[in-house]
């Protein structure tokens, strides 16, 4: 990467800079004529000095008025021409700058992907992210103007000075007399601003790092009452930034003051010298006016040139700082990731490591003179105490870290120099804490199969044009033109044919790592689009019918679920759910804020329920106060009657104390809203408050029909109504099958209904379909919607599904319970019979089922061999077994 910003600009945008230069030069003759015209208008057209009318131009005769209009018209034309040049140059500058900014960000991102692993121990995301996002942002604007501004604005200034010299050399000298002072002082002041700017950038990076640590370590902050120290630390850094920015502002405004003051001295000289010359008759008024106008025009280009100098220095510093940060020692060549071999060889034969050495960033040896060899169809265990170097060895074998020296061969493949296309497809690695990306569970599972777009998507019409534009823009900016919407899955690598085979393989692997039950449950809680997956929707409807057949024939289940019926009030659903009789889509009909919805209030009013709801709300609030008055905030009643929290109770107490039941028509709007909101949350069978009479329930059912029939067109898509014969797209799979509410008050109702549901799923062979839906579950940032065990199992599954020749696990199951560890180890050992499995283990007794064991001490192989042989002849192995 070029270290000088101008070299970088010329390397990638020479053509654009030449075009901008030519456009700038082409504009100068029109600018000169634009400056000349005011003099011609005043001296010739208005005062008729040195000209006699009529005059003839282009075969046409012009009297004085016509000549004036001709000159004024030409003046307007020159205004348009000059502004057009400025517009074209500015737009082209912007486009060129944005293209180069896109290229720069892409190149920096590619470099991050090639950073050696130890770099990330010294650089936090809080440092790296701002450099690519905010710090390089000003470079885009500068790159576009790097050559155009000095040429255009400098040429603009020279044209004006030339014009003034032609008019009167004394005024020309007066116009530029103070420019040398600016040229001397401004750069000196600007140099100080630049140094302060460099300091500010460093301080802001530290601030970003502190922010990142506060977010990542917030659990520790709360656990140890560290918020006061964190606030002080953050405040101290803010003060440092404030001090630097304060000094920058002082210097910037001194520069601005000098610029403005010196610029305003120009008219003083013009009026004094030019006025004297006009009075003495040595200068025409038109020439003076034109000169004053020209001097006024000088302010803009001179100001632009000074500002350009400031931007240039700022951009130079930013660019050099960024480049310095993105060139860590040991960074791999771009070809390592870009080379796509004609054939990806399998790793077979023997793995041979010879004299491997590795040091940390302090120079201490982690691996020293390590040599070993073992067959690539065996399962290898690596054991050793903490600090023995076994973790570093797994990193070297997985090519996550390059050794400082030594040789590493897998059959005929030199792993030290092999491109990532070979290593990344033939070797899998999982550490103690794998990372999960913010996408779906399935996309994370299949991540290891996405190397290149192997099955291109076909585009037609407008989509094809957009795709071609994307390819063209990517080519101009050095970006990847690969289609993100193509099919990237390498089915051959996974050993399957097509997407159906891949889904079957996914089920096998999820079962292998003990994750299928979790994904099944996530699938039940997920939704699908019935138009995109009609077969799945039909299967769920079939399951619904089969489920209700089962509970109808099983007397023990018959009353445990209350199905949704169009003309019946569901006593196990809330009043809001009964009124809506569907699932809200979006926020228009938020079940917790139904009392605030104008359309809902209209329906309630037309159903003659407004006064009823107010009285119900008052009655519910009164009962709640009687029940909760002396209860602690964590009492179970607050969970059972969840519509009033312990925090809200005092407000309702205050309302009840000042309002009686016969004064509800005088309620303030906010009090009215609070009372009206309570009935919507009442569930008849659960809360048993006696406020939902049969008559009220019947009115709510009638209002339900009115609600659906009169729903305005703009709200039609805001509710997915319940229909016994249709799939509800806004409801998850489980609720679609149950199509009702589990009855309150029956012992173990949820468990029994769940068991009946599981039987239906088994009978209809729906489990694989539901798991496939579960693969579309979005896992959240860093997999935050999954627990730690699920995340780690997903990472192991991701490593296995691509069928690597070598799987390297570095204490990948140490966070699981013993039974889970044993089960997963058994499954993985079985899966990798005949393939290479290298497993760094924390206990020696786990090595019994492995083919070969490496024992590490002090960065070396202290002993190695088959477990049975080591058990007989290795004192070190026996010692480790006894310690386990």
PDB file of N, CA, C and O in Angstrom, residues 40-79:
ATOM      1  N   UNK A  40     -16.589  46.436 -20.402  1.00  0.00           N
ATOM      2  CA  UNK A  40     -17.181  46.740 -21.707  1.00  0.00           C
ATOM      3  C   UNK A  40     -18.584  47.297 -21.553  1.00  0.00           C
ATOM      4  O   UNK A  40     -18.991  48.212 -22.271  1.00  0.00           O
ATOM      5  N   UNK A  41     -19.341  46.757 -20.622  1.00  0.00           N
ATOM      6  CA  UNK A  41     -20.720  47.221 -20.425  1.00  0.00           C
ATOM      7  C   UNK A  41     -20.733  48.682 -19.975  1.00  0.00           C
ATOM      8  O   UNK A  41     -21.513  49.506 -20.483  1.00  0.00           O
ATOM      9  N   UNK A  42     -19.865  49.023 -18.988  1.00  0.00           N
ATOM     10  CA  UNK A  42     -19.871  50.405 -18.456  1.00  0.00           C
ATOM     11  C   UNK A  42     -19.225  51.380 -19.439  1.00  0.00           C
ATOM     12  O   UNK A  42     -19.790  52.437 -19.750  1.00  0.00           O
ATOM     13  N   UNK A  43     -18.018  51.042 -19.912  1.00  0.00           N
ATOM     14  CA  UNK A  43     -17.276  51.989 -20.762  1.00  0.00           C
ATOM     15  C   UNK A  43     -17.883  52.128 -22.150  1.00  0.00           C
ATOM     16  O   UNK A  43     -17.990  53.244 -22.676  1.00  0.00           O
ATOM     17  N   UNK A  44     -18.245  51.032 -22.783  1.00  0.00           N
ATOM     18  CA  UNK A  44     -18.714  51.092 -24.167  1.00  0.00           C
ATOM     19  C   UNK A  44     -20.240  51.159 -24.253  1.00  0.00           C
ATOM     20  O   UNK A  44     -20.800  52.074 -24.853  1.00  0.00           O
ATOM     21  N   UNK A  45     -20.935  50.178 -23.655  1.00  0.00           N
ATOM     22  CA  UNK A  45     -22.387  50.118 -23.836  1.00  0.00           C
ATOM     23  C   UNK A  45     -23.114  51.258 -23.146  1.00  0.00           C
ATOM     24  O   UNK A  45     -24.108  51.777 -23.660  1.00  0.00           O
ATOM     25  N   UNK A  46     -22.633  51.658 -21.943  1.00  0.00           N
ATOM     26  CA  UNK A  46     -23.352  52.709 -21.198  1.00  0.00           C
ATOM     27  C   UNK A  46     -22.773  54.095 -21.485  1.00  0.00           C
ATOM     28  O   UNK A  46     -23.509  55.031 -21.811  1.00  0.00           O
ATOM     29  N   UNK A  47     -21.426  54.262 -21.404  1.00  0.00           N
ATOM     30  CA  UNK A  47     -20.817  55.582 -21.569  1.00  0.00           C
ATOM     31  C   UNK A  47     -20.379  55.865 -23.009  1.00  0.00           C
ATOM     32  O   UNK A  47     -20.009  56.992 -23.325  1.00  0.00           O
ATOM     33  N   UNK A  48     -20.387  54.843 -23.877  1.00  0.00           N
ATOM     34  CA  UNK A  48     -20.014  54.985 -25.301  1.00  0.00           C
ATOM     35  C   UNK A  48     -18.607  55.557 -25.468  1.00  0.00           C
ATOM     36  O   UNK A  48     -18.358  56.340 -26.387  1.00  0.00           O
ATOM     37  N   UNK A  49     -17.690  55.181 -24.573  1.00  0.00           N
ATOM     38  CA  UNK A  49     -16.305  55.627 -24.700  1.00  0.00           C
ATOM     39  C   UNK A  49     -15.575  54.778 -25.748  1.00  0.00           C
ATOM     40  O   UNK A  49     -15.551  53.543 -25.652  1.00  0.00           O
ATOM     41  N   UNK A  50     -14.965  55.465 -26.745  1.00  0.00           N
ATOM     42  CA  UNK A  50     -14.175  54.759 -27.744  1.00  0.00           C
ATOM     43  C   UNK A  50     -14.996  53.920 -28.695  1.00  0.00           C
ATOM     44  O   UNK A  50     -14.439  52.985 -29.297  1.00  0.00           O
ATOM     45  N   UNK A  51     -16.279  54.191 -28.847  1.00  0.00           N
ATOM     46  CA  UNK A  51     -17.127  53.418 -29.758  1.00  0.00           C
ATOM     47  C   UNK A  51     -18.208  54.324 -30.301  1.00  0.00           C
ATOM     48  O   UNK A  51     -18.692  55.228 -29.617  1.00  0.00           O
ATOM     49  N   UNK A  52     -18.566  54.157 -31.581  1.00  0.00           N
ATOM     50  CA  UNK A  52     -19.647  54.957 -32.181  1.00  0.00           C
ATOM     51  C   UNK A  52     -20.741  54.005 -32.658  1.00  0.00           C
ATOM     52  O   UNK A  52     -20.462  52.933 -33.199  1.00  0.00           O
ATOM     53  N   UNK A  53     -21.964  54.385 -32.387  1.00  0.00           N
ATOM     54  CA  UNK A  53     -23.128  53.556 -32.739  1.00  0.00           C
ATOM     55  C   UNK A  53     -23.788  54.084 -33.999  1.00  0.00           C
ATOM     56  O   UNK A  53     -23.770  55.292 -34.281  1.00  0.00           O
ATOM     57  N   UNK A  54     -24.415  53.202 -34.748  1.00  0.00           N
ATOM     58  CA  UNK A  54     -24.545  51.745 -34.546  1.00  0.00           C
ATOM     59  C   UNK A  54     -23.246  51.010 -34.884  1.00  0.00           C
ATOM     60  O   UNK A  54     -22.406  51.522 -35.604  1.00  0.00           O
ATOM     61  N   UNK A  55     -23.088  49.795 -34.315  1.00  0.00           N
ATOM     62  CA  UNK A  55     -21.948  48.929 -34.625  1.00  0.00           C
ATOM     63  C   UNK A  55     -22.472  47.655 -35.264  1.00  0.00           C
ATOM     64  O   UNK A  55     -23.641  47.308 -35.128  1.00  0.00           O
ATOM     65  N   UNK A  56     -21.580  47.010 -35.999  1.00  0.00           N
ATOM     66  CA  UNK A  56     -21.999  45.802 -36.708  1.00  0.00           C
ATOM     67  C   UNK A  56     -21.188  44.594 -36.216  1.00  0.00           C
ATOM     68  O   UNK A  56     -19.967  44.638 -36.155  1.00  0.00           O
ATOM     69  N   UNK A  57     -21.894  43.563 -35.847  1.00  0.00           N
ATOM     70  CA  UNK A  57     -21.282  42.292 -35.460  1.00  0.00           C
ATOM     71  C   UNK A  57     -22.025  41.148 -36.148  1.00  0.00           C
ATOM     72  O   UNK A  57     -23.273  41.111 -36.154  1.00  0.00           O
ATOM     73  N   UNK A  58     -21.231  40.247 -36.749  1.00  0.00           N
ATOM     74  CA  UNK A  58     -21.807  39.060 -37.401  1.00  0.00           C
ATOM     75  C   UNK A  58     -22.873  39.421 -38.432  1.00  0.00           C
ATOM     76  O   UNK A  58     -23.888  38.726 -38.593  1.00  0.00           O
ATOM     77  N   UNK A  59     -22.639  40.576 -39.125  1.00  0.00           N
ATOM     78  CA  UNK A  59     -23.579  40.984 -40.162  1.00  0.00           C
ATOM     79  C   UNK A  59     -24.829  41.642 -39.626  1.00  0.00           C
ATOM     80  O   UNK A  59     -25.755  41.941 -40.381  1.00  0.00           O
ATOM     81  N   UNK A  60     -24.870  41.897 -38.307  1.00  0.00           N
ATOM     82  CA  UNK A  60     -26.052  42.535 -37.698  1.00  0.00           C
ATOM     83  C   UNK A  60     -25.659  43.882 -37.121  1.00  0.00           C
ATOM     84  O   UNK A  60     -24.565  44.050 -36.569  1.00  0.00           O
ATOM     85  N   UNK A  61     -26.595  44.877 -37.259  1.00  0.00           N
ATOM     86  CA  UNK A  61     -26.351  46.222 -36.734  1.00  0.00           C
ATOM     87  C   UNK A  61     -26.967  46.356 -35.357  1.00  0.00           C
ATOM     88  O   UNK A  61     -28.082  45.911 -35.110  1.00  0.00           O
ATOM     89  N   UNK A  62     -26.204  47.011 -34.422  1.00  0.00           N
ATOM     90  CA  UNK A  62     -26.691  47.205 -33.056  1.00  0.00           C
ATOM     91  C   UNK A  62     -26.579  48.675 -32.697  1.00  0.00           C
ATOM     92  O   UNK A  62     -25.502  49.265 -32.838  1.00  0.00           O
ATOM     93  N   UNK A  63     -27.708  49.290 -32.223  1.00  0.00           N
ATOM     94  CA  UNK A  63     -27.610  50.635 -31.654  1.00  0.00           C
ATOM     95  C   UNK A  63     -27.171  50.491 -30.199  1.00  0.00           C
ATOM     96  O   UNK A  63     -26.897  49.385 -29.732  1.00  0.00           O
ATOM     97  N   UNK A  64     -27.123  51.609 -29.465  1.00  0.00           N
ATOM     98  CA  UNK A  64     -26.541  51.557 -28.116  1.00  0.00           C
ATOM     99  C   UNK A  64     -27.349  50.665 -27.179  1.00  0.00           C
ATOM    100  O   UNK A  64     -26.775  49.876 -26.406  1.00  0.00           O
ATOM    101  N   UNK A  65     -28.698  50.769 -27.227  1.00  0.00           N
ATOM    102  CA  UNK A  65     -29.542  49.938 -26.350  1.00  0.00           C
ATOM    103  C   UNK A  65     -29.365  48.470 -26.694  1.00  0.00           C
ATOM    104  O   UNK A  65     -29.186  47.611 -25.806  1.00  0.00           O
ATOM    105  N   UNK A  66     -29.422  48.166 -28.011  1.00  0.00           N
ATOM    106  CA  UNK A  66     -29.276  46.770 -28.440  1.00  0.00           C
ATOM    107  C   UNK A  66     -27.897  46.227 -28.055  1.00  0.00           C
ATOM    108  O   UNK A  66     -27.753  45.065 -27.645  1.00  0.00           O
ATOM    109  N   UNK A  67     -26.887  47.115 -28.197  1.00  0.00           N
ATOM    110  CA  UNK A  67     -25.525  46.703 -27.847  1.00  0.00           C
ATOM    111  C   UNK A  67     -25.422  46.405 -26.336  1.00  0.00           C
ATOM    112  O   UNK A  67     -24.761  45.451 -25.924  1.00  0.00           O
ATOM    113  N   UNK A  68     -26.105  47.261 -25.529  1.00  0.00           N
ATOM    114  CA  UNK A  68     -26.121  47.016 -24.081  1.00  0.00           C
ATOM    115  C   UNK A  68     -26.731  45.649 -23.779  1.00  0.00           C
ATOM    116  O   UNK A  68     -26.193  44.865 -22.986  1.00  0.00           O
ATOM    117  N   UNK A  69     -27.876  45.381 -24.416  1.00  0.00           N
ATOM    118  CA  UNK A  69     -28.542  44.085 -24.183  1.00  0.00           C
ATOM    119  C   UNK A  69     -27.672  42.916 -24.655  1.00  0.00           C
ATOM    120  O   UNK A  69     -27.663  41.843 -24.056  1.00  0.00           O
ATOM    121  N   UNK A  70     -26.926  43.116 -25.738  1.00  0.00           N
ATOM    122  CA  UNK A  70     -26.023  42.070 -26.233  1.00  0.00           C
ATOM    123  C   UNK A  70     -24.939  41.786 -25.194  1.00  0.00           C
ATOM    124  O   UNK A  70     -24.660  40.620 -24.889  1.00  0.00           O
ATOM    125  N   UNK A  71     -24.322  42.865 -24.652  1.00  0.00           N
ATOM    126  CA  UNK A  71     -23.268  42.693 -23.656  1.00  0.00           C
ATOM    127  C   UNK A  71     -23.806  42.052 -22.372  1.00  0.00           C
ATOM    128  O   UNK A  71     -23.179  41.165 -21.776  1.00  0.00           O
ATOM    129  N   UNK A  72     -24.991  42.524 -21.933  1.00  0.00           N
ATOM    130  CA  UNK A  72     -25.603  41.959 -20.725  1.00  0.00           C
ATOM    131  C   UNK A  72     -25.948  40.480 -20.941  1.00  0.00           C
ATOM    132  O   UNK A  72     -25.766  39.630 -20.066  1.00  0.00           O
ATOM    133  N   UNK A  73     -26.450  40.174 -22.155  1.00  0.00           N
ATOM    134  CA  UNK A  73     -26.759  38.784 -22.485  1.00  0.00           C
ATOM    135  C   UNK A  73     -25.517  37.909 -22.460  1.00  0.00           C
ATOM    136  O   UNK A  73     -25.544  36.778 -21.966  1.00  0.00           O
ATOM    137  N   UNK A  74     -24.410  38.448 -23.016  1.00  0.00           N
ATOM    138  CA  UNK A  74     -23.149  37.696 -22.988  1.00  0.00           C
ATOM    139  C   UNK A  74     -22.659  37.498 -21.548  1.00  0.00           C
ATOM    140  O   UNK A  74     -22.113  36.446 -21.204  1.00  0.00           O
ATOM    141  N   UNK A  75     -22.872  38.560 -20.717  1.00  0.00           N
ATOM    142  CA  UNK A  75     -22.486  38.452 -19.315  1.00  0.00           C
ATOM    143  C   UNK A  75     -23.261  37.318 -18.628  1.00  0.00           C
ATOM    144  O   UNK A  75     -22.696  36.486 -17.905  1.00  0.00           O
ATOM    145  N   UNK A  76     -24.586  37.266 -18.880  1.00  0.00           N
ATOM    146  CA  UNK A  76     -25.416  36.196 -18.308  1.00  0.00           C
ATOM    147  C   UNK A  76     -24.970  34.832 -18.827  1.00  0.00           C
ATOM    148  O   UNK A  76     -24.903  33.849 -18.068  1.00  0.00           O
ATOM    149  N   UNK A  77     -24.632  34.774 -20.118  1.00  0.00           N
ATOM    150  CA  UNK A  77     -24.162  33.514 -20.708  1.00  0.00           C
ATOM    151  C   UNK A  77     -22.868  33.056 -20.027  1.00  0.00           C
ATOM    152  O   UNK A  77     -22.696  31.864 -19.726  1.00  0.00           O
ATOM    153  N   UNK A  78     -21.952  34.007 -19.772  1.00  0.00           N
ATOM    154  CA  UNK A  78     -20.690  33.649 -19.126  1.00  0.00           C
ATOM    155  C   UNK A  78     -20.918  33.181 -17.683  1.00  0.00           C
ATOM    156  O   UNK A  78     -20.209  32.303 -17.187  1.00  0.00           O
ATOM    157  N   UNK A  79     -21.901  33.812 -17.009  1.00  0.00           N
ATOM    158  CA  UNK A  79     -22.253  33.348 -15.655  1.00  0.00           C
ATOM    159  C   UNK A  79     -22.676  31.884 -15.700  1.00  0.00           C
ATOM    160  O   UNK A  79     -22.228  31.044 -14.908  1.00  0.00           O
TER     161      UNK A  79
END
